[in-house]
Amino acid sequence: PLLFALVLEKNNLKEIQRDVFDELRNLDRLNLDDNKLVILKNENFVNLKRLKYIFLGRNQIEELEDNSFKGLISLLELHLNHNKLKYLSRHLFNDLTNLIYLNLYSNQIEAIDSMAFLNLKKVRILHLRFNKIIKIESGLFNLSKSLEIMYISNNQFKDLDFYTFYGLEQCLQLLYVTNNNIEYLNRNTFKMLRSLKELYLTYNKIFFLDDDCFNGLVQLETLYLDNNKIFYLNNEAFIQTNNLKNLNLQNNNIGTLKSNTFSYLKNLVILTLSGNRIDKIEQNAFENLPFLEEIDLIDNYIINFENDFKNLLNLKRFYGIFNLIQKVKENLFVNCLNLTMINVNRNQIYIFEKNWFVGEHNKISEIYASENKLGTIKGYYFVIFKNLEILDLNKNKISSIENNAFFN
């Protein structure tokens, strides 16, 4: 038969007979999603040597016999998501030498034999989210020279050590370890991942960043540490991440931003600090950030700023919504001539001091200051903002607007 694709999705198949597909030697795609399969037996697909895609998701598969995928030498994608697998054995994937994508999302996997991925030399994407893995055995990725993207989120990891990622130093680019129980990162955790560009550690229990805890991440550009329990930012933690462009620290317990906190992050473009407990920003906290374009300080406890942004020459967007700011002080944004948007909604601002923004050739096009305590808009208040397009002052206490308030 010349059958190219066979779709048996959403049926009631409970078992596959050993020779049922033997005559379909030209099959390229086989979809068995949403059936009631419980076990895959040896050599079920042994003659499907041209098969490239197999979908076995949303079944009830509890067991894969050692030679379940024997003969699938052309397979590119294997989808086993939403099943009940608990263990991956040593010889399970032996014939899958051309596999690119292995999807094991949402099973009950607790352990993986250290040799299980030995022959998966071309796998580029590994999906292990929503399992019950506590630890990755040393050597699991020893020969993985092609793995670029790995999802190990929503498991039960408590810590990651040097051997967790051993063997992935030349290939791994994206790593998702969100929604686990990780409390601590040491300086060897990511030491081998010299090609990593994006690291997501969202929703863990990390409370402190040790000195050089991102050791080895010399190519890292995106780091998400949001929704953890970090109470203090140690600038020495970032000593080797000077290529970082996007740092997200949203929803932690950070109280004070110390001087030079981000001094090693000279290529940083976006900094997100919303949803913390920041009530104090020390002088020069944002020093040495020449390429920073966006600061997000939404939902903190900041009362006043003290020339904190004066040297951010490339700053374009500032978010200070939902704080306790009382004044926008003189020279606050001095030298920020690329700034286009300022949002300080939902504060307690009663005054924008004279010369709070210095620079006649500025690019400000949007100012948002709603839900504050402004009483009077004085003459020539906004005179230097020749490019202003949106000015939002709703829900203040404005009782008078002086002549020439909107001059120029």
PDB file of N, CA, C and O in Angstrom, residues 20-79:
ATOM      1  N   VAL A  20       0.146  -5.677  13.061  1.00  0.00           N
ATOM      2  CA  VAL A  20      -0.957  -4.951  12.449  1.00  0.00           C
ATOM      3  C   VAL A  20      -0.515  -3.906  11.425  1.00  0.00           C
ATOM      4  O   VAL A  20      -1.232  -3.605  10.473  1.00  0.00           O
ATOM      5  N   PHE A  21       0.693  -3.357  11.585  1.00  0.00           N
ATOM      6  CA  PHE A  21       1.168  -2.331  10.658  1.00  0.00           C
ATOM      7  C   PHE A  21       2.227  -2.853   9.675  1.00  0.00           C
ATOM      8  O   PHE A  21       2.839  -2.066   8.947  1.00  0.00           O
ATOM      9  N   ASP A  22       2.430  -4.144   9.632  1.00  0.00           N
ATOM     10  CA  ASP A  22       3.540  -4.712   8.862  1.00  0.00           C
ATOM     11  C   ASP A  22       3.515  -4.361   7.375  1.00  0.00           C
ATOM     12  O   ASP A  22       4.567  -4.232   6.739  1.00  0.00           O
ATOM     13  N   GLU A  23       2.329  -4.225   6.804  1.00  0.00           N
ATOM     14  CA  GLU A  23       2.241  -3.975   5.362  1.00  0.00           C
ATOM     15  C   GLU A  23       2.339  -2.488   4.998  1.00  0.00           C
ATOM     16  O   GLU A  23       2.426  -2.138   3.822  1.00  0.00           O
ATOM     17  N   LEU A  24       2.355  -1.623   5.993  1.00  0.00           N
ATOM     18  CA  LEU A  24       2.330  -0.173   5.728  1.00  0.00           C
ATOM     19  C   LEU A  24       3.755   0.389   5.689  1.00  0.00           C
ATOM     20  O   LEU A  24       4.115   1.306   6.421  1.00  0.00           O
ATOM     21  N   ARG A  25       4.543  -0.140   4.785  1.00  0.00           N
ATOM     22  CA  ARG A  25       5.973   0.168   4.778  1.00  0.00           C
ATOM     23  C   ARG A  25       6.296   1.582   4.287  1.00  0.00           C
ATOM     24  O   ARG A  25       7.420   2.054   4.434  1.00  0.00           O
ATOM     25  N   ASN A  26       5.313   2.268   3.689  1.00  0.00           N
ATOM     26  CA  ASN A  26       5.538   3.640   3.219  1.00  0.00           C
ATOM     27  C   ASN A  26       4.968   4.682   4.182  1.00  0.00           C
ATOM     28  O   ASN A  26       5.013   5.879   3.898  1.00  0.00           O
ATOM     29  N   LEU A  27       4.456   4.227   5.315  1.00  0.00           N
ATOM     30  CA  LEU A  27       3.810   5.145   6.257  1.00  0.00           C
ATOM     31  C   LEU A  27       4.806   6.186   6.778  1.00  0.00           C
ATOM     32  O   LEU A  27       5.907   5.864   7.217  1.00  0.00           O
ATOM     33  N   ASP A  28       4.369   7.452   6.735  1.00  0.00           N
ATOM     34  CA  ASP A  28       5.192   8.566   7.190  1.00  0.00           C
ATOM     35  C   ASP A  28       4.700   9.109   8.528  1.00  0.00           C
ATOM     36  O   ASP A  28       5.488   9.579   9.340  1.00  0.00           O
ATOM     37  N   ARG A  29       3.386   9.025   8.742  1.00  0.00           N
ATOM     38  CA  ARG A  29       2.781   9.640   9.931  1.00  0.00           C
ATOM     39  C   ARG A  29       1.712   8.707  10.500  1.00  0.00           C
ATOM     40  O   ARG A  29       0.837   8.265   9.772  1.00  0.00           O
ATOM     41  N   LEU A  30       1.796   8.443  11.801  1.00  0.00           N
ATOM     42  CA  LEU A  30       0.840   7.576  12.470  1.00  0.00           C
ATOM     43  C   LEU A  30       0.312   8.277  13.720  1.00  0.00           C
ATOM     44  O   LEU A  30       1.085   8.650  14.605  1.00  0.00           O
ATOM     45  N   ASN A  31      -1.006   8.481  13.758  1.00  0.00           N
ATOM     46  CA  ASN A  31      -1.623   9.182  14.885  1.00  0.00           C
ATOM     47  C   ASN A  31      -2.534   8.222  15.657  1.00  0.00           C
ATOM     48  O   ASN A  31      -3.580   7.798  15.165  1.00  0.00           O
ATOM     49  N   LEU A  32      -2.112   7.914  16.874  1.00  0.00           N
ATOM     50  CA  LEU A  32      -2.887   7.055  17.775  1.00  0.00           C
ATOM     51  C   LEU A  32      -3.272   7.806  19.052  1.00  0.00           C
ATOM     52  O   LEU A  32      -3.565   7.191  20.089  1.00  0.00           O
ATOM     53  N   ASP A  33      -3.285   9.127  18.975  1.00  0.00           N
ATOM     54  CA  ASP A  33      -3.677   9.948  20.121  1.00  0.00           C
ATOM     55  C   ASP A  33      -5.085   9.598  20.600  1.00  0.00           C
ATOM     56  O   ASP A  33      -5.945   9.189  19.811  1.00  0.00           O
ATOM     57  N   ASP A  34      -5.311   9.802  21.888  1.00  0.00           N
ATOM     58  CA  ASP A  34      -6.657   9.709  22.468  1.00  0.00           C
ATOM     59  C   ASP A  34      -7.308   8.351  22.259  1.00  0.00           C
ATOM     60  O   ASP A  34      -8.440   8.261  21.771  1.00  0.00           O
ATOM     61  N   ASN A  35      -6.572   7.310  22.630  1.00  0.00           N
ATOM     62  CA  ASN A  35      -7.144   5.979  22.661  1.00  0.00           C
ATOM     63  C   ASN A  35      -7.050   5.453  24.101  1.00  0.00           C
ATOM     64  O   ASN A  35      -6.956   6.253  25.042  1.00  0.00           O
ATOM     65  N   LYS A  36      -7.054   4.141  24.275  1.00  0.00           N
ATOM     66  CA  LYS A  36      -7.011   3.562  25.620  1.00  0.00           C
ATOM     67  C   LYS A  36      -5.872   2.560  25.757  1.00  0.00           C
ATOM     68  O   LYS A  36      -5.963   1.591  26.518  1.00  0.00           O
ATOM     69  N   LEU A  37      -4.797   2.838  25.041  1.00  0.00           N
ATOM     70  CA  LEU A  37      -3.624   1.951  25.092  1.00  0.00           C
ATOM     71  C   LEU A  37      -3.004   1.982  26.477  1.00  0.00           C
ATOM     72  O   LEU A  37      -2.842   3.038  27.078  1.00  0.00           O
ATOM     73  N   VAL A  38      -2.629   0.806  26.973  1.00  0.00           N
ATOM     74  CA  VAL A  38      -2.033   0.683  28.309  1.00  0.00           C
ATOM     75  C   VAL A  38      -0.568   0.265  28.219  1.00  0.00           C
ATOM     76  O   VAL A  38       0.254   0.680  29.040  1.00  0.00           O
ATOM     77  N   ILE A  39      -0.230  -0.519  27.215  1.00  0.00           N
ATOM     78  CA  ILE A  39       1.139  -1.024  27.064  1.00  0.00           C
ATOM     79  C   ILE A  39       1.521  -1.025  25.588  1.00  0.00           C
ATOM     80  O   ILE A  39       0.680  -1.269  24.722  1.00  0.00           O
ATOM     81  N   LEU A  40       2.784  -0.711  25.306  1.00  0.00           N
ATOM     82  CA  LEU A  40       3.331  -0.874  23.960  1.00  0.00           C
ATOM     83  C   LEU A  40       4.284  -2.061  24.004  1.00  0.00           C
ATOM     84  O   LEU A  40       5.246  -2.061  24.783  1.00  0.00           O
ATOM     85  N   LYS A  41       4.015  -3.046  23.160  1.00  0.00           N
ATOM     86  CA  LYS A  41       4.805  -4.270  23.205  1.00  0.00           C
ATOM     87  C   LYS A  41       5.996  -4.197  22.243  1.00  0.00           C
ATOM     88  O   LYS A  41       6.065  -3.330  21.375  1.00  0.00           O
ATOM     89  N   ASN A  42       6.903  -5.134  22.414  1.00  0.00           N
ATOM     90  CA  ASN A  42       8.086  -5.216  21.560  1.00  0.00           C
ATOM     91  C   ASN A  42       7.708  -5.313  20.088  1.00  0.00           C
ATOM     92  O   ASN A  42       6.806  -6.077  19.713  1.00  0.00           O
ATOM     93  N   GLU A  43       8.399  -4.562  19.271  1.00  0.00           N
ATOM     94  CA  GLU A  43       8.334  -4.658  17.811  1.00  0.00           C
ATOM     95  C   GLU A  43       6.947  -4.376  17.225  1.00  0.00           C
ATOM     96  O   GLU A  43       6.612  -4.853  16.146  1.00  0.00           O
ATOM     97  N   ASN A  44       6.151  -3.558  17.904  1.00  0.00           N
ATOM     98  CA  ASN A  44       4.862  -3.162  17.348  1.00  0.00           C
ATOM     99  C   ASN A  44       5.004  -2.414  16.015  1.00  0.00           C
ATOM    100  O   ASN A  44       4.130  -2.474  15.155  1.00  0.00           O
ATOM    101  N   PHE A  45       6.105  -1.684  15.880  1.00  0.00           N
ATOM    102  CA  PHE A  45       6.284  -0.832  14.700  1.00  0.00           C
ATOM    103  C   PHE A  45       7.527  -1.220  13.894  1.00  0.00           C
ATOM    104  O   PHE A  45       8.059  -0.415  13.134  1.00  0.00           O
ATOM    105  N   VAL A  46       7.980  -2.441  14.032  1.00  0.00           N
ATOM    106  CA  VAL A  46       9.303  -2.837  13.555  1.00  0.00           C
ATOM    107  C   VAL A  46       9.496  -2.662  12.046  1.00  0.00           C
ATOM    108  O   VAL A  46      10.620  -2.430  11.580  1.00  0.00           O
ATOM    109  N   ASN A  47       8.440  -2.754  11.255  1.00  0.00           N
ATOM    110  CA  ASN A  47       8.577  -2.636   9.798  1.00  0.00           C
ATOM    111  C   ASN A  47       8.278  -1.236   9.258  1.00  0.00           C
ATOM    112  O   ASN A  47       8.294  -1.023   8.048  1.00  0.00           O
ATOM    113  N   LEU A  48       8.035  -0.282  10.144  1.00  0.00           N
ATOM    114  CA  LEU A  48       7.712   1.082   9.707  1.00  0.00           C
ATOM    115  C   LEU A  48       8.999   1.907   9.608  1.00  0.00           C
ATOM    116  O   LEU A  48       9.177   2.916  10.292  1.00  0.00           O
ATOM    117  N   LYS A  49       9.868   1.467   8.720  1.00  0.00           N
ATOM    118  CA  LYS A  49      11.203   2.070   8.663  1.00  0.00           C
ATOM    119  C   LYS A  49      11.218   3.457   8.041  1.00  0.00           C
ATOM    120  O   LYS A  49      12.219   4.163   8.090  1.00  0.00           O
ATOM    121  N   ARG A  50      10.089   3.869   7.432  1.00  0.00           N
ATOM    122  CA  ARG A  50      10.000   5.215   6.862  1.00  0.00           C
ATOM    123  C   ARG A  50       9.175   6.166   7.728  1.00  0.00           C
ATOM    124  O   ARG A  50       9.018   7.330   7.384  1.00  0.00           O
ATOM    125  N   LEU A  51       8.667   5.649   8.813  1.00  0.00           N
ATOM    126  CA  LEU A  51       7.830   6.472   9.695  1.00  0.00           C
ATOM    127  C   LEU A  51       8.650   7.621  10.296  1.00  0.00           C
ATOM    128  O   LEU A  51       9.736   7.413  10.827  1.00  0.00           O
ATOM    129  N   LYS A  52       8.082   8.819  10.205  1.00  0.00           N
ATOM    130  CA  LYS A  52       8.783   9.995  10.728  1.00  0.00           C
ATOM    131  C   LYS A  52       8.095  10.606  11.950  1.00  0.00           C
ATOM    132  O   LYS A  52       8.750  11.235  12.765  1.00  0.00           O
ATOM    133  N   TYR A  53       6.773  10.427  12.046  1.00  0.00           N
ATOM    134  CA  TYR A  53       6.025  11.054  13.132  1.00  0.00           C
ATOM    135  C   TYR A  53       5.060  10.039  13.732  1.00  0.00           C
ATOM    136  O   TYR A  53       4.271   9.426  13.019  1.00  0.00           O
ATOM    137  N   ILE A  54       5.124   9.879  15.048  1.00  0.00           N
ATOM    138  CA  ILE A  54       4.172   8.991  15.722  1.00  0.00           C
ATOM    139  C   ILE A  54       3.598   9.705  16.947  1.00  0.00           C
ATOM    140  O   ILE A  54       4.342  10.295  17.753  1.00  0.00           O
ATOM    141  N   PHE A  55       2.266   9.678  17.041  1.00  0.00           N
ATOM    142  CA  PHE A  55       1.556  10.377  18.104  1.00  0.00           C
ATOM    143  C   PHE A  55       0.832   9.348  18.968  1.00  0.00           C
ATOM    144  O   PHE A  55      -0.082   8.664  18.514  1.00  0.00           O
ATOM    145  N   LEU A  56       1.258   9.258  20.223  1.00  0.00           N
ATOM    146  CA  LEU A  56       0.704   8.294  21.171  1.00  0.00           C
ATOM    147  C   LEU A  56       0.205   8.983  22.441  1.00  0.00           C
ATOM    148  O   LEU A  56       0.073   8.369  23.493  1.00  0.00           O
ATOM    149  N   GLY A  57      -0.058  10.275  22.329  1.00  0.00           N
ATOM    150  CA  GLY A  57      -0.485  11.059  23.485  1.00  0.00           C
ATOM    151  C   GLY A  57      -1.913  10.758  23.921  1.00  0.00           C
ATOM    152  O   GLY A  57      -2.714  10.204  23.178  1.00  0.00           O
ATOM    153  N   ARG A  58      -2.200  11.134  25.161  1.00  0.00           N
ATOM    154  CA  ARG A  58      -3.542  11.016  25.735  1.00  0.00           C
ATOM    155  C   ARG A  58      -4.090   9.584  25.651  1.00  0.00           C
ATOM    156  O   ARG A  58      -5.218   9.344  25.258  1.00  0.00           O
ATOM    157  N   ASN A  59      -3.217   8.628  26.000  1.00  0.00           N
ATOM    158  CA  ASN A  59      -3.641   7.255  26.200  1.00  0.00           C
ATOM    159  C   ASN A  59      -3.520   6.945  27.690  1.00  0.00           C
ATOM    160  O   ASN A  59      -3.535   7.868  28.523  1.00  0.00           O
ATOM    161  N   GLN A  60      -3.363   5.715  28.029  1.00  0.00           N
ATOM    162  CA  GLN A  60      -3.180   5.315  29.434  1.00  0.00           C
ATOM    163  C   GLN A  60      -1.943   4.429  29.559  1.00  0.00           C
ATOM    164  O   GLN A  60      -1.889   3.523  30.395  1.00  0.00           O
ATOM    165  N   ILE A  61      -0.958   4.724  28.744  1.00  0.00           N
ATOM    166  CA  ILE A  61       0.228   3.869  28.658  1.00  0.00           C
ATOM    167  C   ILE A  61       1.022   3.905  29.965  1.00  0.00           C
ATOM    168  O   ILE A  61       1.477   4.969  30.404  1.00  0.00           O
ATOM    169  N   GLU A  62       1.181   2.753  30.566  1.00  0.00           N
ATOM    170  CA  GLU A  62       1.934   2.611  31.814  1.00  0.00           C
ATOM    171  C   GLU A  62       3.293   1.970  31.585  1.00  0.00           C
ATOM    172  O   GLU A  62       4.220   2.160  32.372  1.00  0.00           O
ATOM    173  N   GLU A  63       3.381   1.197  30.496  1.00  0.00           N
ATOM    174  CA  GLU A  63       4.613   0.437  30.282  1.00  0.00           C
ATOM    175  C   GLU A  63       5.026   0.470  28.812  1.00  0.00           C
ATOM    176  O   GLU A  63       4.199   0.357  27.902  1.00  0.00           O
ATOM    177  N   LEU A  64       6.315   0.630  28.601  1.00  0.00           N
ATOM    178  CA  LEU A  64       6.921   0.512  27.275  1.00  0.00           C
ATOM    179  C   LEU A  64       7.934  -0.621  27.350  1.00  0.00           C
ATOM    180  O   LEU A  64       8.925  -0.534  28.087  1.00  0.00           O
ATOM    181  N   GLU A  65       7.693  -1.700  26.621  1.00  0.00           N
ATOM    182  CA  GLU A  65       8.677  -2.788  26.612  1.00  0.00           C
ATOM    183  C   GLU A  65       9.952  -2.313  25.911  1.00  0.00           C
ATOM    184  O   GLU A  65       9.943  -1.370  25.112  1.00  0.00           O
ATOM    185  N   ASP A  66      11.073  -2.955  26.213  1.00  0.00           N
ATOM    186  CA  ASP A  66      12.391  -2.477  25.779  1.00  0.00           C
ATOM    187  C   ASP A  66      12.509  -2.229  24.284  1.00  0.00           C
ATOM    188  O   ASP A  66      13.222  -1.332  23.857  1.00  0.00           O
ATOM    189  N   ASN A  67      11.830  -3.020  23.483  1.00  0.00           N
ATOM    190  CA  ASN A  67      11.933  -2.876  22.029  1.00  0.00           C
ATOM    191  C   ASN A  67      10.650  -2.316  21.403  1.00  0.00           C
ATOM    192  O   ASN A  67      10.342  -2.586  20.248  1.00  0.00           O
ATOM    193  N   SER A  68       9.944  -1.509  22.165  1.00  0.00           N
ATOM    194  CA  SER A  68       8.689  -0.929  21.679  1.00  0.00           C
ATOM    195  C   SER A  68       8.869  -0.151  20.389  1.00  0.00           C
ATOM    196  O   SER A  68       7.989  -0.133  19.527  1.00  0.00           O
ATOM    197  N   PHE A  69      10.016   0.521  20.261  1.00  0.00           N
ATOM    198  CA  PHE A  69      10.232   1.389  19.097  1.00  0.00           C
ATOM    199  C   PHE A  69      11.309   0.834  18.155  1.00  0.00           C
ATOM    200  O   PHE A  69      11.891   1.567  17.357  1.00  0.00           O
ATOM    201  N   LYS A  70      11.544  -0.449  18.260  1.00  0.00           N
ATOM    202  CA  LYS A  70      12.542  -1.086  17.395  1.00  0.00           C
ATOM    203  C   LYS A  70      12.153  -0.940  15.920  1.00  0.00           C
ATOM    204  O   LYS A  70      10.998  -1.101  15.542  1.00  0.00           O
ATOM    205  N   GLY A  71      13.121  -0.586  15.095  1.00  0.00           N
ATOM    206  CA  GLY A  71      12.903  -0.464  13.661  1.00  0.00           C
ATOM    207  C   GLY A  71      12.566   0.930  13.178  1.00  0.00           C
ATOM    208  O   GLY A  71      12.598   1.205  11.981  1.00  0.00           O
ATOM    209  N   LEU A  72      12.287   1.845  14.092  1.00  0.00           N
ATOM    210  CA  LEU A  72      11.879   3.202  13.700  1.00  0.00           C
ATOM    211  C   LEU A  72      13.116   4.084  13.443  1.00  0.00           C
ATOM    212  O   LEU A  72      13.324   5.122  14.065  1.00  0.00           O
ATOM    213  N   ILE A  73      13.888   3.689  12.461  1.00  0.00           N
ATOM    214  CA  ILE A  73      15.180   4.340  12.217  1.00  0.00           C
ATOM    215  C   ILE A  73      15.044   5.706  11.550  1.00  0.00           C
ATOM    216  O   ILE A  73      16.005   6.488  11.539  1.00  0.00           O
ATOM    217  N   SER A  74      13.865   6.031  11.004  1.00  0.00           N
ATOM    218  CA  SER A  74      13.657   7.331  10.355  1.00  0.00           C
ATOM    219  C   SER A  74      12.847   8.289  11.216  1.00  0.00           C
ATOM    220  O   SER A  74      12.604   9.432  10.809  1.00  0.00           O
ATOM    221  N   LEU A  75      12.440   7.848  12.387  1.00  0.00           N
ATOM    222  CA  LEU A  75      11.531   8.646  13.212  1.00  0.00           C
ATOM    223  C   LEU A  75      12.169   9.981  13.611  1.00  0.00           C
ATOM    224  O   LEU A  75      13.298  10.033  14.098  1.00  0.00           O
ATOM    225  N   LEU A  76      11.384  11.068  13.419  1.00  0.00           N
ATOM    226  CA  LEU A  76      11.842  12.412  13.773  1.00  0.00           C
ATOM    227  C   LEU A  76      11.170  12.926  15.048  1.00  0.00           C
ATOM    228  O   LEU A  76      11.784  13.645  15.822  1.00  0.00           O
ATOM    229  N   GLU A  77       9.896  12.547  15.231  1.00  0.00           N
ATOM    230  CA  GLU A  77       9.155  13.019  16.405  1.00  0.00           C
ATOM    231  C   GLU A  77       8.418  11.867  17.069  1.00  0.00           C
ATOM    232  O   GLU A  77       7.721  11.100  16.397  1.00  0.00           O
ATOM    233  N   LEU A  78       8.566  11.774  18.395  1.00  0.00           N
ATOM    234  CA  LEU A  78       7.866  10.775  19.189  1.00  0.00           C
ATOM    235  C   LEU A  78       7.090  11.499  20.285  1.00  0.00           C
ATOM    236  O   LEU A  78       7.681  12.167  21.139  1.00  0.00           O
ATOM    237  N   HIS A  79       5.761  11.375  20.248  1.00  0.00           N
ATOM    238  CA  HIS A  79       4.891  12.069  21.202  1.00  0.00           C
ATOM    239  C   HIS A  79       4.228  11.052  22.131  1.00  0.00           C
ATOM    240  O   HIS A  79       3.400  10.258  21.702  1.00  0.00           O
TER     241      HIS A  79
END
